[in-house]
GROMACS .gro file of C-alpha atoms in nm:
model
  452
    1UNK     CA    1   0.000   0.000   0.000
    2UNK     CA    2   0.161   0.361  -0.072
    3UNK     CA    3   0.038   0.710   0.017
    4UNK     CA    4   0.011   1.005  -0.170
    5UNK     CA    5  -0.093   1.348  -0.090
    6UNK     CA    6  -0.311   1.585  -0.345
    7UNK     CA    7  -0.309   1.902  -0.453
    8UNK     CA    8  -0.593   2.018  -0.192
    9UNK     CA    9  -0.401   1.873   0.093
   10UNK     CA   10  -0.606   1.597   0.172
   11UNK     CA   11  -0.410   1.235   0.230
   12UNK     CA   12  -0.563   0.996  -0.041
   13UNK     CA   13  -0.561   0.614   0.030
   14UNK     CA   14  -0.457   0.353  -0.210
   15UNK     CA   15  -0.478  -0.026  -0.173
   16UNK     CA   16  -0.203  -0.258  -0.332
   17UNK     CA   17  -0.260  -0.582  -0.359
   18UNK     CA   18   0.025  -0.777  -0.182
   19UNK     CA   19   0.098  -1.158  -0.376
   20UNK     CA   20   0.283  -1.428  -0.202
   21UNK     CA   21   0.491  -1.686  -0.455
   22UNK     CA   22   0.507  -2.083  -0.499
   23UNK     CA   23   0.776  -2.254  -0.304
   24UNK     CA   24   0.822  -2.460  -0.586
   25UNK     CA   25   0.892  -2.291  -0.888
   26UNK     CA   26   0.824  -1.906  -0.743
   27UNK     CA   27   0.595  -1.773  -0.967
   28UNK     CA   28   0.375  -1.517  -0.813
   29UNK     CA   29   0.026  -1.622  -0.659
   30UNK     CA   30  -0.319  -1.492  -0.630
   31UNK     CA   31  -0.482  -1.579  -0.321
   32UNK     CA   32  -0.870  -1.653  -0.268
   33UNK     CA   33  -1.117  -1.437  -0.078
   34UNK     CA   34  -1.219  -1.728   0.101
   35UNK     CA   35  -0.860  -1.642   0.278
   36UNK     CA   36  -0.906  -1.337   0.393
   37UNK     CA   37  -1.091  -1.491   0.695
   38UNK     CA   38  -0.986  -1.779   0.978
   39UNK     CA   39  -1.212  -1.837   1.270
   40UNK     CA   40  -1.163  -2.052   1.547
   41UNK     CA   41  -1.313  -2.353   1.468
   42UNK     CA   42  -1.142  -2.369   1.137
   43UNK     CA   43  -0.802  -2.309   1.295
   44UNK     CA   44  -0.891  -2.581   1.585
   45UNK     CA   45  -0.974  -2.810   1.286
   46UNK     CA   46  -0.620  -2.733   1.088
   47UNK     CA   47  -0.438  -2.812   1.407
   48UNK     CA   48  -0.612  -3.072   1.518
   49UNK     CA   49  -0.525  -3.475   1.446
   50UNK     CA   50  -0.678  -3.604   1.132
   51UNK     CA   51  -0.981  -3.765   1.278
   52UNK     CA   52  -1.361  -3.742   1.170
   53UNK     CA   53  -1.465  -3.503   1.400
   54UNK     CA   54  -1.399  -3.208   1.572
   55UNK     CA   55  -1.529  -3.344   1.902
   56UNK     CA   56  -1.237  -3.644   1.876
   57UNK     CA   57  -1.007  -3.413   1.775
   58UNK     CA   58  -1.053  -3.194   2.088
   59UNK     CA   59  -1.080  -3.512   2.272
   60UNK     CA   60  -0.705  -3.651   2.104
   61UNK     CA   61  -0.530  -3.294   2.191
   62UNK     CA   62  -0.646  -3.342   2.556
   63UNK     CA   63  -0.445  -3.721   2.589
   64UNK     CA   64  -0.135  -3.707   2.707
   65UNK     CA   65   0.193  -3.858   2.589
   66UNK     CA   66   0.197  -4.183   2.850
   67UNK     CA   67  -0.150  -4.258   2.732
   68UNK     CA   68  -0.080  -4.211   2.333
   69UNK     CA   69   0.238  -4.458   2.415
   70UNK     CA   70   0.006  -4.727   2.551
   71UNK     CA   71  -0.219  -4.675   2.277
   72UNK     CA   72   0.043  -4.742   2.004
   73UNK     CA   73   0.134  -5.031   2.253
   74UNK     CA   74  -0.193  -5.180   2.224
   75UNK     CA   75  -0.232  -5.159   1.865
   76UNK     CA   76   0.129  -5.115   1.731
   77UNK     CA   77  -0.049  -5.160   1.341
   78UNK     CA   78  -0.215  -4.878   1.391
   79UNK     CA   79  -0.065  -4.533   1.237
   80UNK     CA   80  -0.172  -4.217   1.395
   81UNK     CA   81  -0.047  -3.868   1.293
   82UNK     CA   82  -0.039  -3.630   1.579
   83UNK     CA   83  -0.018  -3.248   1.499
   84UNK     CA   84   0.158  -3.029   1.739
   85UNK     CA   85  -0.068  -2.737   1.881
   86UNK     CA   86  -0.096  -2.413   1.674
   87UNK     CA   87   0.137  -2.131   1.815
   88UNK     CA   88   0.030  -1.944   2.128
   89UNK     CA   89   0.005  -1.612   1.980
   90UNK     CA   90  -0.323  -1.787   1.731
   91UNK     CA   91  -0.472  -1.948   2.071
   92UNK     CA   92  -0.448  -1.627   2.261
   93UNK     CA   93  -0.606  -1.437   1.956
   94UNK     CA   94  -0.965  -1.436   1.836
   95UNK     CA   95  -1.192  -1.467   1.547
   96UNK     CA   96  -1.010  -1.360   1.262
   97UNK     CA   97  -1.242  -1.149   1.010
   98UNK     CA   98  -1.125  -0.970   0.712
   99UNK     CA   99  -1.283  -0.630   0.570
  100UNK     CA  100  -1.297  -0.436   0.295
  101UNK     CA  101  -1.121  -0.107   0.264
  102UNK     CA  102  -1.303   0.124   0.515
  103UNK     CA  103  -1.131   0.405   0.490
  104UNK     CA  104  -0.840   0.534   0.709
  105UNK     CA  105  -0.807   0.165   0.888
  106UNK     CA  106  -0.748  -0.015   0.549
  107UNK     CA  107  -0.379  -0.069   0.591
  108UNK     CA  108  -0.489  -0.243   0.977
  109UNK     CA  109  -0.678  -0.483   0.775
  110UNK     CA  110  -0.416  -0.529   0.510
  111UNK     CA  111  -0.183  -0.594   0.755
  112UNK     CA  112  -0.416  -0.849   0.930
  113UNK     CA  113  -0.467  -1.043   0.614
  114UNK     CA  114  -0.128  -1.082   0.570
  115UNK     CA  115  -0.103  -1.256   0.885
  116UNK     CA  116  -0.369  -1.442   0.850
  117UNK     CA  117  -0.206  -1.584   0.536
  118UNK     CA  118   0.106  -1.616   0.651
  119UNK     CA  119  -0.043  -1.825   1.026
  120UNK     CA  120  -0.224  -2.059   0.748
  121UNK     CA  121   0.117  -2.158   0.547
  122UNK     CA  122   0.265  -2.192   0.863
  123UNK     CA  123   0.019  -2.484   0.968
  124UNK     CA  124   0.030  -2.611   0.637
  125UNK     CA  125   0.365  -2.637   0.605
  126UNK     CA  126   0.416  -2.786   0.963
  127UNK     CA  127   0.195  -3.071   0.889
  128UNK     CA  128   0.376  -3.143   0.620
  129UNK     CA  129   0.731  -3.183   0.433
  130UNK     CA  130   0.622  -2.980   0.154
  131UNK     CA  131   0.644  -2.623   0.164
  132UNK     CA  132   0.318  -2.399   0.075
  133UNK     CA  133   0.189  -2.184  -0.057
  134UNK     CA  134   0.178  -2.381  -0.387
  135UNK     CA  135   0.038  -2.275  -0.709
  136UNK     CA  136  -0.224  -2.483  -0.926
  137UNK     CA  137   0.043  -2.666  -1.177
  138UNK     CA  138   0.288  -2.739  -0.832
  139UNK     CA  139   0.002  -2.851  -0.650
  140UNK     CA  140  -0.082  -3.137  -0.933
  141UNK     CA  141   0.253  -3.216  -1.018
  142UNK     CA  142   0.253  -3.311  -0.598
  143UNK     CA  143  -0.107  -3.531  -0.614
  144UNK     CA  144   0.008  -3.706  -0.892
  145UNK     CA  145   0.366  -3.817  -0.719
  146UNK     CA  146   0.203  -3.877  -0.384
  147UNK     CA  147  -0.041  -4.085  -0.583
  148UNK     CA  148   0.257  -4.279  -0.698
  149UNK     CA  149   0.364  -4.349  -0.363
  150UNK     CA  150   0.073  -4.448  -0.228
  151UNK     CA  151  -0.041  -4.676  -0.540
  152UNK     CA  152   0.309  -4.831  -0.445
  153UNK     CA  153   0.253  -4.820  -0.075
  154UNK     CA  154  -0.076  -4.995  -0.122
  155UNK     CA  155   0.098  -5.279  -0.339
  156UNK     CA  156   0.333  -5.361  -0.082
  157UNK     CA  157   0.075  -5.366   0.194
  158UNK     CA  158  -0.091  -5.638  -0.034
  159UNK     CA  159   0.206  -5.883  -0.074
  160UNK     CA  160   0.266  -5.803   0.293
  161UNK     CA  161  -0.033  -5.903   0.375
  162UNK     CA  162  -0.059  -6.176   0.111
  163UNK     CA  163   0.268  -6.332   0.260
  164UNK     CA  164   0.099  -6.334   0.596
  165UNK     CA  165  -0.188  -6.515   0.474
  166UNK     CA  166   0.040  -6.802   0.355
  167UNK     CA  167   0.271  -6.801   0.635
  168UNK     CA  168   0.009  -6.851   0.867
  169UNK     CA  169  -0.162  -7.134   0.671
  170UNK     CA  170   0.187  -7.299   0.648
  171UNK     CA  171   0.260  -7.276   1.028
  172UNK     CA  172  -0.064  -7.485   1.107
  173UNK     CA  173   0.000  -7.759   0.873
  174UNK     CA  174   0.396  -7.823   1.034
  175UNK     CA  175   0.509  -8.173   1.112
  176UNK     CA  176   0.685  -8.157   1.433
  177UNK     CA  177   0.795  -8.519   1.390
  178UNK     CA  178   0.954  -8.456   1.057
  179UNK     CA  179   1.113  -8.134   1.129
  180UNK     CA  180   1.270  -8.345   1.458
  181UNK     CA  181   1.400  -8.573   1.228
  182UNK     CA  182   1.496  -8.341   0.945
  183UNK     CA  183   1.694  -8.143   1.231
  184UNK     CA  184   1.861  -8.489   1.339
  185UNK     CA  185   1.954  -8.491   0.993
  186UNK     CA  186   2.124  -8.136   0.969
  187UNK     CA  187   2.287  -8.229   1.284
  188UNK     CA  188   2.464  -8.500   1.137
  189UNK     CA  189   2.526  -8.364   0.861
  190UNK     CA  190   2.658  -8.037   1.024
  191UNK     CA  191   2.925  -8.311   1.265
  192UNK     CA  192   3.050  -8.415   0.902
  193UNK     CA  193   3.086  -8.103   0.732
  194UNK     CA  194   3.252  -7.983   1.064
  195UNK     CA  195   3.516  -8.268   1.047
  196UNK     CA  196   3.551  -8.223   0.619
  197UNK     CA  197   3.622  -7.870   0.783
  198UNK     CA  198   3.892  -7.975   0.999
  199UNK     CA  199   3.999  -8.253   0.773
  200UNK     CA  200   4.036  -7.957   0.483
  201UNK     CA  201   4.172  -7.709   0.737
  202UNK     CA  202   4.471  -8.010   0.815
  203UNK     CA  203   4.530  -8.014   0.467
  204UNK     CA  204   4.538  -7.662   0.443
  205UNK     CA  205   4.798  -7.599   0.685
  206UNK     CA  206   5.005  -7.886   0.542
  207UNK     CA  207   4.986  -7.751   0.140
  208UNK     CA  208   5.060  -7.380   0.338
  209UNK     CA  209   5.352  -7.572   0.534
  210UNK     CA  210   5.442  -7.730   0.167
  211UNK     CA  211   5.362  -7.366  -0.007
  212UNK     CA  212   5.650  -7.202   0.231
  213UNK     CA  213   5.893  -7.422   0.160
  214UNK     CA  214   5.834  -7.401  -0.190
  215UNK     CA  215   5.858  -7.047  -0.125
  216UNK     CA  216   6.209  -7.128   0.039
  217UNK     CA  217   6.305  -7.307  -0.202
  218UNK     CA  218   6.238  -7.043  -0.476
  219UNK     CA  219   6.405  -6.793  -0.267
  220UNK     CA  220   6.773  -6.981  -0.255
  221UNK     CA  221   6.658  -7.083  -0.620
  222UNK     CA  222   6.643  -6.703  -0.709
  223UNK     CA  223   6.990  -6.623  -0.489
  224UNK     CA  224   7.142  -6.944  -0.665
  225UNK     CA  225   7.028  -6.800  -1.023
  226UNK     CA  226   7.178  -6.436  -0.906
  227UNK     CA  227   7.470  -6.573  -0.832
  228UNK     CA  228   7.518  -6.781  -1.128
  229UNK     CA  229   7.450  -6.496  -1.355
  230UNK     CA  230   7.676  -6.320  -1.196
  231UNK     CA  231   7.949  -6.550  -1.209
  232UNK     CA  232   7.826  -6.632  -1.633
  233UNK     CA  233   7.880  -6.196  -1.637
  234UNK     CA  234   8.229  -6.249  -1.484
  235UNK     CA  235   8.325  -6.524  -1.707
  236UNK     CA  236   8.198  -6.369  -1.990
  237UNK     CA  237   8.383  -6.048  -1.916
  238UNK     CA  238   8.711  -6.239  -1.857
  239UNK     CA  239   8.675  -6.454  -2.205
  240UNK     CA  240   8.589  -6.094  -2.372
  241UNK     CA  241   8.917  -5.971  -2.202
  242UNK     CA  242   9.083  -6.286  -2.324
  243UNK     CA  243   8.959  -6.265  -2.653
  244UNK     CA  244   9.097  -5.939  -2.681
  245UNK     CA  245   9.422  -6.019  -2.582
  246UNK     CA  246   9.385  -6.276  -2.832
  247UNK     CA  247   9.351  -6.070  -3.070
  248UNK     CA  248   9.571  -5.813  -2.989
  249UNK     CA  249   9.882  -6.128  -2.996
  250UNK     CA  250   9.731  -6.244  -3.296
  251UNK     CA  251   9.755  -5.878  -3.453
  252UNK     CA  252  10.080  -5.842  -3.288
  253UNK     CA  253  10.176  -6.217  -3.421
  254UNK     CA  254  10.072  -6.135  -3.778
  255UNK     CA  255  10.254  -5.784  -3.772
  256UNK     CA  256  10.565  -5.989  -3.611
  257UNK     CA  257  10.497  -6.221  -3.929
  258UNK     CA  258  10.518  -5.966  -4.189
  259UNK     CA  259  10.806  -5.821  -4.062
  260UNK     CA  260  10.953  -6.113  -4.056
  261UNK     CA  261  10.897  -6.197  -4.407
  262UNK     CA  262  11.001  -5.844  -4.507
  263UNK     CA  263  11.296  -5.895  -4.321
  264UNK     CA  264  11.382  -6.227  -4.498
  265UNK     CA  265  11.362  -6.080  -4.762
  266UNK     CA  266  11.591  -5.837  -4.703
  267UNK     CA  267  11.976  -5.872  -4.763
  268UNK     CA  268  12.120  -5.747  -4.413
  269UNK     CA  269  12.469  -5.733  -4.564
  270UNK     CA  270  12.384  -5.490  -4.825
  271UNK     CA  271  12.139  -5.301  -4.620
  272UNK     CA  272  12.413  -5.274  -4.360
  273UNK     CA  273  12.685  -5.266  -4.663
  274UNK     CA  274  12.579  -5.059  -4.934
  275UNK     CA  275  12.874  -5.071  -5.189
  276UNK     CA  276  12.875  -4.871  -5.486
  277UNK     CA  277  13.059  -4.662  -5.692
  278UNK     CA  278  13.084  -4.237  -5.679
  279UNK     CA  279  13.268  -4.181  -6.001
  280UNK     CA  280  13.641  -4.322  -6.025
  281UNK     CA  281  13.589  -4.418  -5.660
  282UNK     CA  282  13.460  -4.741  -5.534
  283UNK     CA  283  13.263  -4.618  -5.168
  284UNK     CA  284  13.126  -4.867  -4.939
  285UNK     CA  285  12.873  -4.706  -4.700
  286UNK     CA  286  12.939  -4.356  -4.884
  287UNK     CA  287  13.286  -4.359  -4.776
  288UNK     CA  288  13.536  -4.336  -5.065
  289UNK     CA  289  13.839  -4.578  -5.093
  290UNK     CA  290  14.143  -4.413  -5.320
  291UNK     CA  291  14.237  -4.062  -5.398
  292UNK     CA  292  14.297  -3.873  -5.718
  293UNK     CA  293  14.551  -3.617  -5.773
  294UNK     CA  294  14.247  -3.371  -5.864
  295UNK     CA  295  14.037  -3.536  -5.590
  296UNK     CA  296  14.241  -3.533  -5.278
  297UNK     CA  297  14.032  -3.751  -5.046
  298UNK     CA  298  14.075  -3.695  -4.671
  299UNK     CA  299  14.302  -3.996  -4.499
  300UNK     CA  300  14.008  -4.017  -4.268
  301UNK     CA  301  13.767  -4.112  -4.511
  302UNK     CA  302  14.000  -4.376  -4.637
  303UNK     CA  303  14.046  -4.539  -4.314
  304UNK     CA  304  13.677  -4.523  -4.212
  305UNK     CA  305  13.606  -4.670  -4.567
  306UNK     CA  306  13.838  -4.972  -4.494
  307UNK     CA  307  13.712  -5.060  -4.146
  308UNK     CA  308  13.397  -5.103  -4.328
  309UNK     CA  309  13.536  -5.310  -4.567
  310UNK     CA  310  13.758  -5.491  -4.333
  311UNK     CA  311  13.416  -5.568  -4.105
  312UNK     CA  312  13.260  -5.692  -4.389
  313UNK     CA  313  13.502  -5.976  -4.510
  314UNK     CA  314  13.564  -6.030  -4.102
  315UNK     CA  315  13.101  -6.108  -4.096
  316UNK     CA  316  13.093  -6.300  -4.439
  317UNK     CA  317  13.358  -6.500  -4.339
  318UNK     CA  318  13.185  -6.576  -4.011
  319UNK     CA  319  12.844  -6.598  -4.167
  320UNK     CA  320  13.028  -6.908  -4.356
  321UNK     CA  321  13.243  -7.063  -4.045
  322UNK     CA  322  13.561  -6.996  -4.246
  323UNK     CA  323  13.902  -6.923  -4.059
  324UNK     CA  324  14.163  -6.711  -4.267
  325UNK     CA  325  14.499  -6.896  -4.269
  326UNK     CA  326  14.836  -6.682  -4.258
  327UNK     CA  327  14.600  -6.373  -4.120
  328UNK     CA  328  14.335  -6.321  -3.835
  329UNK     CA  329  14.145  -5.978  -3.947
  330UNK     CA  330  14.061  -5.750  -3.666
  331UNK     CA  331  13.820  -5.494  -3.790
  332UNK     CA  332  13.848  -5.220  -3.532
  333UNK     CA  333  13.706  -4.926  -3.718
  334UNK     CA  334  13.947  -4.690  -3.894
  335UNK     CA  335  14.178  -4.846  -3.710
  336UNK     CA  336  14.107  -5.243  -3.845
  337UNK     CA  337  14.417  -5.425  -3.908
  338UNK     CA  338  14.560  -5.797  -3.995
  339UNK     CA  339  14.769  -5.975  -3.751
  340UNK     CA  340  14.983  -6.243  -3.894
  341UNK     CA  341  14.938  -6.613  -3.741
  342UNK     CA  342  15.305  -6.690  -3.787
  343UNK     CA  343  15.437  -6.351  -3.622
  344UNK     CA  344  15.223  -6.251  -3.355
  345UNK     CA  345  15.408  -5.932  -3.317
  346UNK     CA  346  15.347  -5.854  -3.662
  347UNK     CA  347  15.039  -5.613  -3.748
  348UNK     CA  348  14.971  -5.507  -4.070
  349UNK     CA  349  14.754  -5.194  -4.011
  350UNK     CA  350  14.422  -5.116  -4.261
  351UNK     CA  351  14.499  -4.735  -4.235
  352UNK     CA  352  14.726  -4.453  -4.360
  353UNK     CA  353  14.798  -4.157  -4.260
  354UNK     CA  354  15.060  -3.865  -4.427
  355UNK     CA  355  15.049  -3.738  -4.816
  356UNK     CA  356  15.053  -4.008  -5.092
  357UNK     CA  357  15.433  -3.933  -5.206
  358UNK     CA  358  15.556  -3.897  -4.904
  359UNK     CA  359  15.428  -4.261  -4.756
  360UNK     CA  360  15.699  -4.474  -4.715
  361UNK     CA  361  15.532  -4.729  -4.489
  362UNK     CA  362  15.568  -5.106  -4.628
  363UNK     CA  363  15.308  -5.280  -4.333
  364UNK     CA  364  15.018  -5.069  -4.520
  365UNK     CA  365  15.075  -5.204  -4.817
  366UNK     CA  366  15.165  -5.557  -4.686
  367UNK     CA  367  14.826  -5.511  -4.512
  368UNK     CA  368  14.661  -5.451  -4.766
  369UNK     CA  369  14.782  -5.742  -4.969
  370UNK     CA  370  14.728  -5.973  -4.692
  371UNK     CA  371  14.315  -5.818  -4.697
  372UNK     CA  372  14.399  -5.971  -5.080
  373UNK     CA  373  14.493  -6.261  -4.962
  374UNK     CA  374  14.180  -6.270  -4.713
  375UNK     CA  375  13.884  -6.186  -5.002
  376UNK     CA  376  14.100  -6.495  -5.266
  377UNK     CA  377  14.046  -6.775  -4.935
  378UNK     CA  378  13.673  -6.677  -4.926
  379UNK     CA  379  13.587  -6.675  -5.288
  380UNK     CA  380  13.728  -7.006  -5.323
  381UNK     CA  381  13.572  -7.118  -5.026
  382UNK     CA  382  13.187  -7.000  -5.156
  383UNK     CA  383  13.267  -7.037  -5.543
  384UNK     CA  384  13.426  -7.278  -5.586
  385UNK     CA  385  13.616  -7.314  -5.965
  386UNK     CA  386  13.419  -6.981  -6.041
  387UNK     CA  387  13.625  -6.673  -6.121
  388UNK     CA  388  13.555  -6.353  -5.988
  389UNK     CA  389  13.495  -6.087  -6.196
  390UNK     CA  390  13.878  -5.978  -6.147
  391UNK     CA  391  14.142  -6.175  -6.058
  392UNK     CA  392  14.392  -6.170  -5.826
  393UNK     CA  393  14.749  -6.218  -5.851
  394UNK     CA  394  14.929  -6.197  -5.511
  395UNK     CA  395  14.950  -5.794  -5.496
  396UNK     CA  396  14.747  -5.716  -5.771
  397UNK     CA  397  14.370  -5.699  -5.956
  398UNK     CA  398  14.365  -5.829  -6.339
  399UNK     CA  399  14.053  -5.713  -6.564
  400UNK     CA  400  13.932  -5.992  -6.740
  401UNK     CA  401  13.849  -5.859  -7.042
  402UNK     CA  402  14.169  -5.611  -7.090
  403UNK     CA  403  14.401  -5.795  -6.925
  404UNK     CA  404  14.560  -5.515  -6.688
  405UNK     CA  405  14.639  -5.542  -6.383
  406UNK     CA  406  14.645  -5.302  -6.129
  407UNK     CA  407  14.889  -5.336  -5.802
  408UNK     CA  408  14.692  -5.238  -5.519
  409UNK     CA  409  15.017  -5.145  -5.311
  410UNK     CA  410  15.092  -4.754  -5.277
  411UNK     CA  411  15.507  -4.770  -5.321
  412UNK     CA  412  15.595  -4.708  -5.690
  413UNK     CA  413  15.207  -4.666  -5.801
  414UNK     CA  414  15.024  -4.422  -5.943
  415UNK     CA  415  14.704  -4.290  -5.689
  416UNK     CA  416  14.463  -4.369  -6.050
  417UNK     CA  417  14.592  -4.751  -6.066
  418UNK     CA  418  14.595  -4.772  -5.668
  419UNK     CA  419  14.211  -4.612  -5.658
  420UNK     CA  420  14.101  -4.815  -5.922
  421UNK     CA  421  14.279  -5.168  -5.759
  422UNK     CA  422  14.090  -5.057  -5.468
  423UNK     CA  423  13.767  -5.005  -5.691
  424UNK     CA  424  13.809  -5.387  -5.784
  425UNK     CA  425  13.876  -5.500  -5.465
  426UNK     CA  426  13.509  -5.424  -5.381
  427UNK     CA  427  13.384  -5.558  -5.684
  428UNK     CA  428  13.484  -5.868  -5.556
  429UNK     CA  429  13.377  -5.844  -5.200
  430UNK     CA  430  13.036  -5.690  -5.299
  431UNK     CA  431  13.056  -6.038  -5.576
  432UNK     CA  432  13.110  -6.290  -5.259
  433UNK     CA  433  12.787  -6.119  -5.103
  434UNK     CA  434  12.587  -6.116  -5.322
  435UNK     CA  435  12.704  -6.500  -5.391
  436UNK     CA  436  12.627  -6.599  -5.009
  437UNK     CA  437  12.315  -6.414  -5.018
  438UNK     CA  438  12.229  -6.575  -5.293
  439UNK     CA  439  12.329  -6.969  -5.153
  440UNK     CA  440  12.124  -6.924  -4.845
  441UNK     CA  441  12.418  -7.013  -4.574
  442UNK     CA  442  12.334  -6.951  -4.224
  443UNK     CA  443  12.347  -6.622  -4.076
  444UNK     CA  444  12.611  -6.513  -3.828
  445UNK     CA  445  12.530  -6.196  -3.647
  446UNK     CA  446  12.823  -5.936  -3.707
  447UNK     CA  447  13.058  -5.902  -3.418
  448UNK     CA  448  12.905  -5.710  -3.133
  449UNK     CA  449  13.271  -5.539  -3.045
  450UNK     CA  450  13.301  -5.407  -3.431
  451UNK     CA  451  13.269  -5.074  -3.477
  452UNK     CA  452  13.134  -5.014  -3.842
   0.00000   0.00000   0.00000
């Protein structure tokens, strides 16, 4: 309800209409007139128990709560609903009567409509679980549900009831005798199921005893099969390792091999010896032997060039197990010399030292005829009735093909027929290696004391 005040001062009324809502789905409602009024008997009959009467229902709101237990004692099928009393400010109040608008006390009577409404929702909703007010479409959608329930309700009531029925008529047709013996029967029955029970529970402890040990018995299995895989990964690492050192002496072995063979091949005299020729000269191991009057070659290239030379007769000769007669060579670097077997005293030395025209020594050049004498017992040792490719006569070196001969003494010589003696000399020894290389004799290691 608002107010409003007019132009002429006066207070004008007006009435709005106040709508509660459904609980349910809270669209607005319009209440009937019949609502606008609540007496006394009609609230005594909301409140009261539903009975037929209003006299019983007085009469049921007067009991107390020992003798409502001993009712429900008495009849415990029977289902009462009993309604707690309406609040005290409704019994306290009286008839309840609604007006229309009467002027200035219109807003009394909205407000006691309101409450009137709101006291009737109350007892509604208290006797109840549903919540009101309710509008039209609510309220069916409720009756048709609660008919559900009870429809269902009703049905089990009936096979309750039906199950009853035959109960009863089976309880008065029971054979006591039978049932005694029947029970004697389950009895026995039960005593040997109860020792199959202990017979079974027996056997169950003995297949759990058997179970554990088998358990046991899978546990060492499982240590034992640890173990042995761990001792298959240590063996298995150890024939890797050994594999690999197999391998590694087999590579080793077949490297060895090959440089074996390459070695065999290999002529360790010439390797070690190389003999050639640098012009006039005949070198051995890039050492000259001779001089020239244009080419004066140092004395110390001389000697070093017939220690090698002397070292190399002194290792063929070994190589073949022969022993020199008249001499014993003693290659001692540019010092090498011959000692003669019937004069121990007597060395012939391998070396020179001094100019050419002024070298007046005789053991050099008896030295160097005895190193002659040396290379002729070791070709005809190796070759036999062969000739070398120049011959010697005592002192001196004949071409085969010319027919000189050159004296390989220095004493009343020329240094061109001396160097090129000398120059045949190693023809010849570089002829008997090849020619022992060649025959396959056993190897004798050169002297470990030689200097070369």
């Amino acid at each position: 309800m608002a107010s409003r005040v007019d132009t002429s001062g006066k207070l004008a009324v007006a009435t709005t209409h106040v709508s509660f809502v459904c609980q349910k789905c809270r669209q607005p409602l319009k209440l009937d007139h019949s609502f606008n009024t609540l007496g006394q008997p009609l609230l005594v009959e909301l409140t009261g128990p539903l009975t037929s009467n209003v006299e019983d229902a007085r009469e049921t709101l007067s009991f107390s709560k020992k003798s409502d237990m001993a009712e429900y004692e008495e009849d415990p099928k029977s289902v009462k609903l009993t309604v707690p009393p309406a609040r005290n400010e409704m019994e306290v109040s009286c008839d309840f009567t609604l007006l229309g608008e009467t002027g200035p006390g219109s807003m009394e009577n909205l407000s006691h409509r309101l409450k009137v409404s709101s006291v009737l929702f109350d007892i509604m909703s208290g006797q109840s679980e549903v919540d009101h007010p309710l509008c039209e479409e609510c309220t069916d959608t409720l009756l048709d549900r609660l008919d559900q329930q009870l429809k269902l309700t009703e049905d089990e009531c009936r096979d309750y009831r039906d199950f009853l029925e035959k109960l009863l008529s089976v309880e008065n047709k029971v054979d006591e005798g039978a049932l005694d013996q029947e029970l004697t029967q389950l009895r026995k029955e039960e005593s040997e199921l109860l020792q199959q029970l202990a017979s079974m529970e027996r056997e169950q402890k003995r297949m759990e005893d058997l179970i554990q040990q088998e358990k046991d018995e899978a546990s060492k299995l499982d240590q034992e099969e640890q173990k042995y895989y761990r001792d298959y990964a240590e063996q298995k690492r150890q024939r890797l390792e050994l594999e690999d050192e197999r391998t590694s002496v087999e590579n080793q072995m077949q490297y060895c091999t090959g440089q074996l063979n390459r070695l065999k091949q290999v002529n360790v005299f010439n390797t070690t010896f190389h003999i050639w020729h640098s012009g006039h000269f005949g070198t051995i191991n890039n050492f000259r032997l001779g001089r020239l009057p244009n080419i004066p070659v140092e004395w110390s290239e001389i000697n070093a060039a017939w220690g090698q030379t002397a070292l190399l007769l002194y290792s063929l000769a070994r190589k073949v197990g022969l022993t020199f007669q008249r001499y014993r060579l003693v290659p001692y670097g540019s010092h090498s010399y011959l000692e003669s077997l019937t004069d121990k005293s007597k060395e012939l030395p391998l070396y020179g030292s001094g100019g050419f025209r002024f070298l007046w020594d005789t053991k050099f050049d008896m030295g160097m005829v005895a190193f002659l004498d040396c290379l002729d017992q070791l070709w005809k040792k190796i070759g036999g009735n062969m000739n070398m490719p120049y011959l010697i006569i005592k002192d001196k070196l004949q071409d085969r093909e010319t027919h000189n001969a050159y004296s390989i003494k220095i004493q009343f010589n020329s240094e061109e027929q001396w160097t090129k003696a000398l120059k045949f000399a190693l023809t010849n020894l570089k002829w008997c290696l090849s020619w022992i290389q060649a025959q396959g004799a056993k190897q004798i290691p050169v002297d470990a004391g030689s200097e070369v």
